[in-house]
Every structure is written in C-alpha cells, then in structure tokens.
Amino acid sequence: MTEYSNEDIKRMNISSLACNKSRLKELITFAKLSGYRKIGIAHCITMQRYARQLKDILEKENFEVFDVGCRDSGLEGEAISPELKGPSCDPISQADYLNDCETDFNINVGQCLGHGLIFQKYSKADVTTIVVKDFETHHRSIQNFE
C-alpha cells in the first residue's frame, strides 16, 4: 500500500474542512485554507462567459486571478498536425502562461478532455476542474454558479 506524504495528509485535512458545500464554495474555501493567493483559469473558448464569471467571483474573494483561453496563443493547427486546419487549442501554451504568472492553483473551465489532460501535465501548480464541457447535457455541472 502506498503511504501518504505529509503534503498529501495536509491536503486531505484541508479538503475535509472544505467539503459539504457547492463545488464553487468548496474551491474557494480550499484555496483560502491552503494559503493560495494567485489562481489561474484555463478555459475553452466556448466557456469564456463562465471563466469570466468565475474570475469575478474569485476576485471578490480577494484572489489575484489570471485567465487564459485555449486559442489565445494563436497556434495554427497545421503546426501540430497536417490534419488540423485553422486556429488550434493550445493547452501547453495555457500552462506556460499560468506557470509564468506563478499561480498557486489552476482551474480548468471546460477544456476538452485531452486538452485538459495536457494542460494538467504541464501546469506547475495543482489543477482542479470546476466545469466539464458537455454539450449534450448543457454543461449541467455549472449549476453551482449562483
């Protein structure tokens, strides 16, 4: 059995203090109890509205917030693969931008599944997801934005 590190145990204890709330309230409580000040938001271009709402909420909670859209880098798809045409999502660039901002904690707002995995891989800060992009169900996970 794998042993939990002291850092893991600290996060588990903080998580227990932040639970039983909406995901948004849990995220805010967890960030405050963890001492995070700089929060990054990486979002899909189709989720820009929700990323802005989240940014406003977090700024009202006195966090310094940085946000970056999936196509902000201007990457063209052909640079990745000949099959990709036109503007492309760039999750590595999103991670690089937030790494340069020295964020303490990053939030995924509606990135595509594979893009979110790549973003999380290259992010120096821990990443959590608050909105899962799901066009079929109309993104029901966002109901906690009150």
XYZ file of N, CA, C and O in Angstrom:
584
model
N 0.843 -1.176 0.000
C 0.000 0.000 0.000
C 0.895 1.248 0.000
O 1.862 1.325 0.744
N 0.530 2.234 -0.815
C 1.272 3.485 -0.902
C 0.981 4.339 0.322
O -0.165 4.456 0.761
N 2.017 4.937 0.863
C 1.880 5.813 2.028
C 1.603 7.242 1.576
O 2.136 7.698 0.563
N 0.795 7.956 2.318
C 0.547 9.361 2.046
C 1.705 10.194 2.580
O 2.170 9.969 3.701
N 2.126 11.179 1.794
C 3.171 12.096 2.249
C 2.552 13.095 3.222
O 1.324 13.211 3.327
N 3.409 13.831 3.919
C 2.905 14.873 4.820
C 2.088 15.909 4.051
O 1.067 16.390 4.545
N 2.538 16.258 2.827
C 1.793 17.217 1.987
C 0.425 16.649 1.608
O -0.575 17.369 1.619
N 0.375 15.357 1.273
C -0.905 14.715 0.942
C -1.856 14.748 2.140
O -3.044 15.043 1.999
N -1.319 14.445 3.320
C -2.147 14.437 4.528
C -2.680 15.840 4.813
O -3.857 16.009 5.163
N -1.822 16.850 4.632
C -2.266 18.236 4.823
C -3.426 18.558 3.884
O -4.442 19.125 4.304
N -3.299 18.185 2.602
C -4.377 18.453 1.641
C -5.646 17.688 1.986
O -6.746 18.198 1.807
N -5.493 16.461 2.447
C -6.668 15.669 2.836
C -7.398 16.348 4.000
O -8.627 16.421 4.011
N -6.643 16.863 4.956
C -7.255 17.548 6.097
C -7.936 18.841 5.660
O -9.049 19.139 6.110
N -7.285 19.608 4.800
C -7.899 20.837 4.294
C -9.161 20.503 3.511
O -10.189 21.163 3.654
N -9.106 19.456 2.698
C -10.283 19.050 1.913
C -11.454 18.707 2.821
O -12.602 19.030 2.516
N -11.171 18.054 3.949
C -12.261 17.684 4.856
C -12.915 18.920 5.471
O -14.104 18.915 5.766
N -12.145 19.998 5.640
C -12.700 21.243 6.179
C -13.502 22.021 5.143
O -14.331 22.856 5.486
N -13.228 21.748 3.853
C -13.875 22.498 2.779
C -15.075 21.760 2.169
O -15.773 22.316 1.334
N -15.316 20.537 2.587
C -16.353 19.728 1.912
C -17.771 20.078 2.359
O -17.970 20.911 3.231
N -18.731 19.431 1.734
C -20.160 19.603 2.004
C -20.677 20.983 1.614
O -21.553 21.544 2.263
N -20.104 21.533 0.571
C -20.529 22.817 0.024
C -20.685 22.635 -1.478
O -20.347 21.589 -2.016
N -21.169 23.664 -2.148
C -21.157 23.605 -3.608
C -19.709 23.504 -4.052
O -18.788 23.867 -3.307
N -19.470 23.040 -5.256
C -18.093 22.915 -5.748
C -17.384 24.276 -5.750
O -16.207 24.364 -5.407
N -18.098 25.315 -6.093
C -17.514 26.648 -6.106
C -17.104 27.077 -4.701
O -15.989 27.551 -4.471
N -17.990 26.910 -3.737
C -17.675 27.284 -2.353
C -16.556 26.394 -1.788
O -15.704 26.870 -1.032
N -16.571 25.131 -2.155
C -15.509 24.223 -1.720
C -14.161 24.681 -2.271
O -13.156 24.712 -1.556
N -14.140 25.056 -3.539
C -12.915 25.518 -4.181
C -12.375 26.767 -3.481
O -11.185 26.854 -3.180
N -13.240 27.718 -3.209
C -12.829 28.962 -2.540
C -12.304 28.668 -1.143
O -11.238 29.166 -0.746
N -13.001 27.853 -0.385
C -12.572 27.506 0.972
C -11.239 26.771 0.936
O -10.324 27.081 1.709
N -11.109 25.803 0.039
C -9.864 25.044 -0.086
C -8.697 25.973 -0.420
O -7.619 25.884 0.181
N -8.903 26.876 -1.367
C -7.839 27.802 -1.777
C -7.430 28.710 -0.610
O -6.241 28.938 -0.383
N -8.400 29.218 0.126
C -8.085 30.092 1.260
C -7.348 29.336 2.359
O -6.339 29.820 2.888
N -7.841 28.154 2.708
C -7.205 27.370 3.769
C -5.809 26.902 3.367
O -4.951 26.687 4.219
N -5.584 26.755 2.063
C -4.273 26.332 1.562
C -3.297 27.497 1.449
O -2.110 27.294 1.185
N -3.805 28.709 1.624
C -2.953 29.882 1.530
C -2.663 30.323 0.102
O -1.739 31.097 -0.133
N -3.454 29.862 -0.844
C -3.264 30.263 -2.237
C -3.701 31.705 -2.422
O -4.732 32.119 -1.900
N -2.928 32.473 -3.176
C -3.281 33.861 -3.468
C -3.478 34.087 -4.964
O -4.278 34.904 -5.372
N -2.690 33.389 -5.774
C -2.725 33.576 -7.226
C -3.372 32.350 -7.862
O -2.848 31.242 -7.759
N -4.498 32.579 -8.515
C -5.253 31.485 -9.121
C -5.320 31.684 -10.625
O -5.581 32.788 -11.111
N -5.080 30.602 -11.350
C -5.164 30.621 -12.799
C -6.417 29.921 -13.280
O -6.871 28.954 -12.671
N -6.964 30.435 -14.365
C -8.125 29.811 -15.006
C -7.749 29.523 -16.452
O -7.418 30.436 -17.206
N -7.777 28.248 -16.824
C -7.556 27.841 -18.216
C -8.901 27.389 -18.748
O -9.552 26.524 -18.159
N -9.330 28.002 -19.852
C -10.675 27.696 -20.330
C -10.723 27.496 -21.835
O -9.881 27.981 -22.577
N -11.760 26.783 -22.237
C -12.096 26.630 -23.645
C -12.739 27.931 -24.117
O -13.448 28.596 -23.345
N -12.511 28.271 -25.359
C -13.093 29.496 -25.920
C -14.621 29.495 -25.798
O -15.231 30.542 -25.603
N -15.240 28.319 -25.854
C -16.700 28.232 -25.738
C -17.181 28.454 -24.303
O -18.375 28.608 -24.079
N -16.257 28.468 -23.359
C -16.594 28.643 -21.940
C -16.146 29.997 -21.403
O -16.102 30.213 -20.197
N -15.838 30.926 -22.299
C -15.311 32.223 -21.889
C -16.249 32.949 -20.921
O -15.813 33.546 -19.946
N -17.535 32.861 -21.167
C -18.514 33.522 -20.297
C -18.408 33.006 -18.865
O -18.405 33.786 -17.896
N -18.295 31.691 -18.703
C -18.224 31.105 -17.363
C -16.872 31.386 -16.712
O -16.800 31.608 -15.506
N -15.818 31.424 -17.515
C -14.494 31.761 -16.986
C -14.493 33.184 -16.443
O -13.927 33.454 -15.374
N -15.149 34.095 -17.146
C -15.242 35.491 -16.667
C -16.041 35.576 -15.375
O -15.679 36.318 -14.460
N -17.138 34.824 -15.307
C -17.934 34.822 -14.077
C -17.105 34.301 -12.906
O -17.127 34.876 -11.811
N -16.382 33.221 -13.146
C -15.546 32.649 -12.090
C -14.462 33.626 -11.684
O -14.201 33.813 -10.490
N -13.842 34.270 -12.637
C -12.802 35.260 -12.336
C -13.363 36.371 -11.455
O -12.744 36.752 -10.455
N -14.530 36.893 -11.797
C -15.162 37.949 -10.998
C -15.422 37.478 -9.569
O -15.162 38.204 -8.605
N -15.925 36.266 -9.433
C -16.222 35.711 -8.107
C -14.942 35.581 -7.291
O -14.889 35.980 -6.118
N -13.895 35.042 -7.901
C -12.640 34.840 -7.179
C -11.970 36.164 -6.818
O -11.386 36.292 -5.733
N -12.070 37.145 -7.704
C -11.501 38.462 -7.384
C -12.246 39.108 -6.217
O -11.620 39.760 -5.372
N -13.558 38.907 -6.129
C -14.324 39.433 -4.992
C -13.920 38.748 -3.686
O -14.120 39.302 -2.609
N -13.340 37.546 -3.812
C -12.838 36.812 -2.639
C -11.373 37.162 -2.363
O -10.708 36.509 -1.561
N -10.877 38.199 -3.049
C -9.528 38.746 -2.845
C -8.388 37.870 -3.364
O -7.263 37.958 -2.873
N -8.667 37.049 -4.367
C -7.601 36.318 -5.046
C -7.116 37.148 -6.224
O -7.886 37.922 -6.808
N -5.862 36.978 -6.579
C -5.325 37.540 -7.810
C -5.548 36.475 -8.876
O -5.074 35.344 -8.717
N -6.275 36.805 -9.929
C -6.712 35.799 -10.893
C -6.160 36.104 -12.276
O -6.224 37.238 -12.756
N -5.645 35.061 -12.920
C -5.140 35.131 -14.284
C -5.936 34.137 -15.112
O -6.168 33.011 -14.672
N -6.384 34.558 -16.293
C -7.128 33.612 -17.127
C -6.529 33.573 -18.526
O -5.948 34.549 -18.993
N -6.693 32.421 -19.154
C -6.155 32.228 -20.495
C -7.065 31.270 -21.267
O -7.459 30.223 -20.768
N -7.424 31.692 -22.469
C -8.261 30.875 -23.332
C -7.441 29.881 -24.140
O -6.229 30.060 -24.328
N -8.103 28.878 -24.638
C -7.419 27.796 -25.345
C -6.776 28.243 -26.656
O -5.829 27.626 -27.130
N -7.267 29.324 -27.246
C -6.716 29.776 -28.528
C -5.990 31.111 -28.429
O -5.653 31.710 -29.444
N -5.715 31.555 -27.221
C -5.060 32.850 -27.032
C -3.665 32.912 -27.641
O -3.192 33.987 -27.993
N -3.000 31.773 -27.780
C -1.628 31.780 -28.302
C -1.556 32.042 -29.799
O -0.512 32.401 -30.316
N -2.672 31.825 -30.507
C -2.678 31.999 -31.957
C -2.110 30.820 -32.722
O -1.838 30.921 -33.925
N -1.954 29.697 -32.059
C -1.406 28.496 -32.707
C -2.316 28.048 -33.852
O -3.535 27.965 -33.693
N -1.721 27.751 -34.980
C -2.444 27.187 -36.122
C -2.327 25.664 -36.066
O -1.257 25.122 -35.774
N -3.415 24.985 -36.340
C -3.468 23.536 -36.251
C -2.409 22.816 -37.054
O -1.893 21.774 -36.642
N -2.066 23.367 -38.219
C -1.077 22.732 -39.082
C 0.278 22.606 -38.397
O 1.091 21.751 -38.763
N 0.553 23.446 -37.400
C 1.821 23.366 -36.672
C 1.908 22.097 -35.832
O 3.000 21.651 -35.472
N 0.749 21.517 -35.540
C 0.691 20.288 -34.743
C 0.575 19.071 -35.646
O 1.262 18.078 -35.471
N -0.332 19.167 -36.613
C -0.606 18.026 -37.489
C -1.213 18.525 -38.794
O -2.027 19.453 -38.784
N -0.857 17.902 -39.921
C -1.423 18.328 -41.207
C -2.953 18.176 -41.268
O -3.610 18.850 -42.048
N -3.507 17.323 -40.415
C -4.958 17.104 -40.410
C -5.719 18.239 -39.728
O -6.918 18.383 -39.925
N -5.028 19.017 -38.915
C -5.688 20.095 -38.183
C -5.600 21.379 -38.987
O -4.525 21.854 -39.310
N -6.732 21.938 -39.297
C -6.796 23.171 -40.093
C -7.320 24.314 -39.242
O -8.209 24.133 -38.419
N -6.768 25.493 -39.437
C -7.254 26.686 -38.757
C -6.714 26.824 -37.350
O -5.811 26.103 -36.930
N -7.287 27.771 -36.586
C -6.829 28.009 -35.220
C -6.963 26.744 -34.371
O -7.920 25.989 -34.508
N -5.982 26.542 -33.501
C -5.974 25.327 -32.686
C -5.922 25.667 -31.205
O -5.322 26.669 -30.795
N -6.512 24.801 -30.418
C -6.364 24.909 -28.971
C -4.911 24.621 -28.627
O -4.244 23.847 -29.309
N -4.421 25.231 -27.569
C -3.014 25.129 -27.210
C -2.863 24.995 -25.691
O -2.465 25.937 -25.004
N -3.170 23.807 -25.151
C -3.119 23.642 -23.697
C -1.715 23.780 -23.103
O -1.576 24.196 -21.952
N -0.661 23.477 -23.876
C 0.692 23.677 -23.352
C 0.952 25.170 -23.170
O 1.520 25.597 -22.161
N 0.518 25.978 -24.130
C 0.677 27.428 -24.013
C -0.110 27.966 -22.819
O 0.359 28.873 -22.120
N -1.298 27.419 -22.581
C -2.073 27.844 -21.417
C -1.297 27.555 -20.129
O -1.220 28.402 -19.240
N -0.727 26.360 -20.032
C 0.057 26.000 -18.845
C 1.278 26.903 -18.726
O 1.591 27.394 -17.631
N 1.974 27.138 -19.840
C 3.161 28.002 -19.813
C 2.810 29.403 -19.327
O 3.532 29.992 -18.514
N 1.702 29.951 -19.824
C 1.293 31.300 -19.411
C 1.048 31.350 -17.907
O 1.544 32.241 -17.202
N 0.288 30.393 -17.388
C -0.024 30.399 -15.955
C 1.217 30.071 -15.126
O 1.380 30.596 -14.021
N 2.115 29.245 -15.663
C 3.386 28.996 -14.975
C 4.184 30.299 -14.874
O 4.769 30.594 -13.835
N 4.206 31.074 -15.967
C 4.911 32.365 -15.964
C 4.279 33.346 -14.971
O 4.978 34.195 -14.403
N 2.975 33.234 -14.763
C 2.277 34.081 -13.785
C 2.509 33.600 -12.355
O 2.100 34.266 -11.398
N 3.146 32.445 -12.227
C 3.448 31.840 -10.926
C 2.197 31.627 -10.081
O 2.159 31.943 -8.886
N 1.164 31.072 -10.720
C -0.072 30.785 -9.994
C 0.178 29.687 -8.961
O 1.040 28.824 -9.134
N -0.607 29.738 -7.885
C -0.533 28.737 -6.820
C -1.443 27.553 -7.104
O -1.222 26.455 -6.588
N -2.488 27.806 -7.891
C -3.563 26.830 -8.081
C -4.244 27.169 -9.391
O -4.477 28.354 -9.665
N -4.531 26.174 -10.212
C -5.172 26.410 -11.507
C -6.505 25.684 -11.602
O -6.671 24.603 -11.033
N -7.410 26.291 -12.355
C -8.763 25.746 -12.508
C -9.051 25.544 -13.988
O -8.877 26.454 -14.799
N -9.511 24.366 -14.325
C -9.929 24.020 -15.680
C -11.413 24.363 -15.818
O -12.247 23.854 -15.074
N -11.713 25.231 -16.770
C -13.100 25.587 -17.059
C -13.420 25.124 -18.478
O -13.127 25.797 -19.455
N -13.953 23.920 -18.578
C -14.484 23.415 -19.838
C -13.495 23.065 -20.921
O -13.859 23.079 -22.098
N -12.266 22.734 -20.569
C -11.349 22.279 -21.607
C -11.812 20.914 -22.115
O -12.408 20.130 -21.376
N -11.524 20.627 -23.376
C -11.791 19.290 -23.912
C -11.007 18.278 -23.083
O -9.965 18.611 -22.506
N -11.477 17.056 -23.051
C -10.865 16.035 -22.206
C -9.356 15.920 -22.425
O -8.564 16.057 -21.496
N -8.917 15.693 -23.645
C -7.489 15.539 -23.929
C -6.702 16.801 -23.668
O -5.576 16.761 -23.166
N -7.298 17.945 -23.973
C -6.620 19.220 -23.743
C -6.436 19.460 -22.251
O -5.398 19.955 -21.808
N -7.441 19.116 -21.464
C -7.331 19.257 -20.020
C -6.227 18.376 -19.448
O -5.493 18.785 -18.549
N -6.098 17.180 -19.993
C -5.037 16.279 -19.531
C -3.655 16.850 -19.852
O -2.741 16.798 -19.024
N -3.504 17.405 -21.056
C -2.224 18.003 -21.443
C -1.935 19.228 -20.579
O -0.824 19.415 -20.089
N -2.955 20.073 -20.378
C -2.784 21.255 -19.531
C -2.311 20.847 -18.136
O -1.361 21.407 -17.592
N -2.968 19.870 -17.563
C -2.622 19.420 -16.213
C -1.203 18.863 -16.174
O -0.461 19.103 -15.209
N -0.790 18.164 -17.203
C 0.553 17.592 -17.274
C 1.623 18.683 -17.212
O 2.656 18.516 -16.563
N 1.409 19.805 -17.899
C 2.419 20.860 -17.996
C 2.275 21.972 -16.964
O 3.158 22.807 -16.836
N 1.185 21.992 -16.231
C 0.981 23.000 -15.190
C 1.880 22.704 -14.000
O 1.908 21.575 -13.503
N 2.594 23.718 -13.535
C 3.414 23.550 -12.334
C 2.545 23.546 -11.079
O 2.878 22.904 -10.091
N 1.445 24.271 -11.118
C 0.522 24.327 -9.984
C -0.481 23.184 -10.094
O -0.751 22.662 -11.186
N -1.044 22.806 -8.964
C -2.109 21.806 -8.971
C -3.289 22.323 -9.779
O -3.519 23.535 -9.851
N -4.042 21.394 -10.356
C -5.189 21.737 -11.211
C -6.427 21.014 -10.708
O -6.372 19.835 -10.366
N -7.535 21.737 -10.679
C -8.831 21.116 -10.437
C -9.769 21.562 -11.552
O -9.522 22.545 -12.243
N -10.842 20.820 -11.725
C -11.845 21.146 -12.739
C -13.112 21.596 -12.041
O -13.571 20.956 -11.106
N -13.667 22.699 -12.534
C -14.937 23.161 -11.961
C -16.073 23.030 -12.969
O -17.212 22.829 -12.585
N -15.773 23.132 -14.255
C -16.799 22.981 -15.283
C -16.320 21.947 -16.295
O -15.221 22.068 -16.835
N -17.164 20.974 -16.521
C -16.887 19.982 -17.547
C -17.734 20.337 -18.758
O -18.957 20.437 -18.660
N -17.065 20.554 -19.879
C -17.788 20.893 -21.108
C -18.548 19.657 -21.570
O -17.973 18.598 -21.770
N -19.845 19.805 -21.710
C -20.693 18.689 -22.111
C -21.899 19.259 -22.846
O -22.892 19.635 -22.240
N -21.782 19.361 -24.166
C -22.842 19.983 -24.951
C -24.143 19.185 -24.915
O -25.231 19.760 -24.950
N -24.046 17.889 -24.800
C -25.249 17.056 -24.805
C -26.144 17.317 -23.598
O -27.360 17.282 -23.702
N -25.527 17.611 -22.445
C -26.319 17.849 -21.233
C -26.368 19.322 -20.830
O -26.817 19.638 -19.733
N -25.914 20.176 -21.719
C -25.924 21.620 -21.456
C -25.098 21.995 -20.230
O -25.482 22.865 -19.459
N -23.967 21.314 -20.045
C -22.993 21.659 -19.001
C -23.630 21.728 -17.617
O -23.452 22.685 -16.877
N -24.369 20.740 -17.267
C -25.114 20.786 -16.004
C -24.234 21.007 -14.776
O -24.738 21.405 -13.733
N -22.945 20.774 -14.910
C -22.067 20.979 -13.763
C -21.933 22.448 -13.377
O -21.444 22.764 -12.295
N -22.395 23.364 -14.205
C -22.259 24.790 -13.886
C -23.428 25.345 -13.065
O -23.464 26.541 -12.782
N -24.335 24.517 -12.666
C -25.494 24.994 -11.907
C -25.113 25.628 -10.584
O -25.912 26.351 -9.995
N -23.899 25.404 -10.088
C -23.479 25.989 -8.821
C -23.077 27.447 -8.922
O -22.823 28.089 -7.916
N -23.016 27.997 -10.149
C -22.718 29.439 -10.278
C -24.001 30.208 -9.978
O -24.870 30.327 -10.803
N -24.087 30.702 -8.791
C -25.309 31.404 -8.387
C -25.087 32.893 -8.409
O -24.112 33.418 -8.061
